[in-house]
Amino acid sequence: MFREKMFDAEAAVTLLNNWTYPKLIDEFDRSLDVLREGNLDFTYERGFVGTPGISDITTCIAESLYFRDGSRALRVMSKHCASGWSQWTALHPLPQGELQ
């Protein structure tokens, strides 16, 4: 099914996944600046997403971008990727009023 509108997270993920994954934080910050220059308004969060008792919490770190249109972008740490991170994935906004 074709949609006329692309969610902000979908546009951001396309840009971020084509960015060379740097290991340096200042490089990552520059990639977020590119999103800001494109007028994509978002909030950035990084945190632990595991269960209690995990011996190596670095395997459960996630980064999220929350966009004004309700869409989100997410990536998690991954030892199987050269950058140490999975690719970004886009999540559509949750339906309003249908979830309780």
Coordinates of N, CA and C in Angstrom, one line a residue, residues 23-76:
K23 N 32.9 5.6 15.1 CA 33.0 5.2 16.5 C 33.1 6.4 17.4
L24 N 33.4 7.5 16.9 CA 33.6 8.7 17.7 C 32.3 9.4 17.9
I25 N 32.1 9.8 19.2 CA 30.8 10.5 19.5 C 30.6 11.8 18.7
D26 N 31.7 12.6 18.5 CA 31.5 13.8 17.8 C 31.1 13.6 16.4
E27 N 31.5 12.5 15.8 CA 31.0 12.1 14.5 C 29.5 11.8 14.5
F28 N 29.0 11.1 15.5 CA 27.6 10.8 15.7 C 26.8 12.1 15.9
D29 N 27.4 13.0 16.7 CA 26.7 14.3 16.9 C 26.5 15.0 15.6
R30 N 27.5 14.9 14.7 CA 27.4 15.6 13.4 C 26.3 15.0 12.6
S31 N 26.1 13.7 12.7 CA 25.0 13.1 11.9 C 23.7 13.6 12.4
L32 N 23.6 13.8 13.7 CA 22.3 14.3 14.3 C 22.1 15.8 13.9
D33 N 23.2 16.5 13.7 CA 23.1 17.9 13.2 C 22.6 17.9 11.8
V34 N 22.9 16.9 11.0 CA 22.3 16.9 9.6 C 20.8 16.7 9.7
L35 N 20.3 16.0 10.6 CA 18.9 15.8 10.8 C 18.2 17.2 11.2
R36 N 18.9 17.9 12.1 CA 18.4 19.2 12.6 C 18.4 20.2 11.4
E37 N 19.4 20.1 10.6 CA 19.5 21.1 9.5 C 18.3 20.8 8.5
G38 N 17.9 19.5 8.5 CA 16.7 19.2 7.6 C 15.4 19.5 8.3
N39 N 15.4 20.2 9.4 CA 14.2 20.6 10.1 C 13.5 19.4 10.7
L40 N 14.2 18.3 11.0 CA 13.6 17.2 11.7 C 13.7 17.4 13.2
D41 N 12.6 17.8 13.9 CA 12.6 18.0 15.3 C 12.5 16.7 16.0
F42 N 13.5 16.5 16.9 CA 13.5 15.2 17.7 C 14.1 15.3 19.0
T43 N 13.9 14.3 19.9 CA 14.5 14.2 21.2 C 15.3 12.9 21.1
Y44 N 16.6 13.0 21.6 CA 17.5 11.9 21.6 C 17.6 11.3 23.0
E45 N 17.5 10.0 23.1 CA 17.7 9.3 24.4 C 18.6 8.1 24.2
R46 N 19.3 7.8 25.3 CA 20.2 6.6 25.3 C 20.0 6.0 26.6
G47 N 19.9 4.7 26.6 CA 19.7 4.0 27.9 C 19.8 2.5 27.9
F48 N 19.7 1.9 29.0 CA 19.8 0.5 29.2 C 18.4 -0.2 29.0
V49 N 18.4 -1.2 28.2 CA 17.1 -1.9 27.9 C 17.2 -3.4 28.2
G50 N 17.8 -3.8 29.3 CA 17.9 -5.2 29.6 C 17.1 -5.6 30.9
T51 N 17.4 -6.8 31.3 CA 16.7 -7.2 32.6 C 17.8 -7.2 33.7
P52 N 17.3 -7.2 34.9 CA 18.3 -7.2 36.0 C 19.1 -8.5 36.0
G53 N 20.4 -8.4 36.4 CA 21.3 -9.5 36.6 C 22.1 -9.8 35.3
I54 N 22.0 -9.0 34.3 CA 22.9 -9.2 33.1 C 24.3 -8.8 33.5
S55 N 25.2 -9.6 33.2 CA 26.6 -9.4 33.6 C 27.3 -8.3 32.8
D56 N 26.9 -8.1 31.5 CA 27.5 -7.1 30.6 C 26.4 -6.2 30.1
I57 N 26.2 -5.1 30.8 CA 25.1 -4.2 30.4 C 25.3 -3.5 29.0
T58 N 26.6 -3.5 28.6 CA 26.8 -2.8 27.3 C 26.1 -3.6 26.1
T59 N 25.7 -4.8 26.3 CA 25.0 -5.5 25.3 C 23.6 -5.1 25.2
C60 N 23.1 -4.3 26.1 CA 21.7 -3.9 26.2 C 21.5 -2.4 26.2
I61 N 22.4 -1.7 25.4 CA 22.2 -0.2 25.3 C 21.5 0.1 24.0
A62 N 20.5 1.0 24.1 CA 19.7 1.4 23.0 C 19.8 2.9 22.8
E63 N 19.7 3.4 21.6 CA 19.5 4.8 21.3 C 18.2 5.0 20.6
S64 N 17.5 6.1 21.0 CA 16.2 6.4 20.4 C 16.1 7.8 20.0
L65 N 15.4 8.1 18.9 CA 15.1 9.4 18.5 C 13.6 9.5 18.4
Y66 N 13.0 10.4 19.1 CA 11.5 10.6 19.2 C 11.2 11.9 18.3
F67 N 10.4 11.7 17.3 CA 10.1 12.8 16.4 C 8.7 13.4 16.7
R68 N 8.5 14.7 16.3 CA 7.3 15.5 16.5 C 6.1 14.8 16.0
D69 N 6.2 14.0 14.9 CA 5.0 13.4 14.3 C 4.7 12.1 15.0
G70 N 5.4 11.7 16.1 CA 5.1 10.5 16.9 C 5.9 9.3 16.4
S71 N 6.6 9.4 15.3 CA 7.4 8.3 14.9 C 8.7 8.2 15.7
R72 N 9.4 7.1 15.7 CA 10.6 6.9 16.4 C 11.7 6.2 15.6
A73 N 12.9 6.4 15.9 CA 14.0 5.6 15.3 C 14.8 5.0 16.5
L74 N 15.2 3.8 16.2 CA 15.9 3.0 17.3 C 17.0 2.2 16.8
R75 N 18.1 2.1 17.6 CA 19.2 1.2 17.3 C 19.7 0.7 18.6
V76 N 20.3 -0.5 18.6 CA 20.9 -1.1 19.8 C 22.3 -1.5 19.5

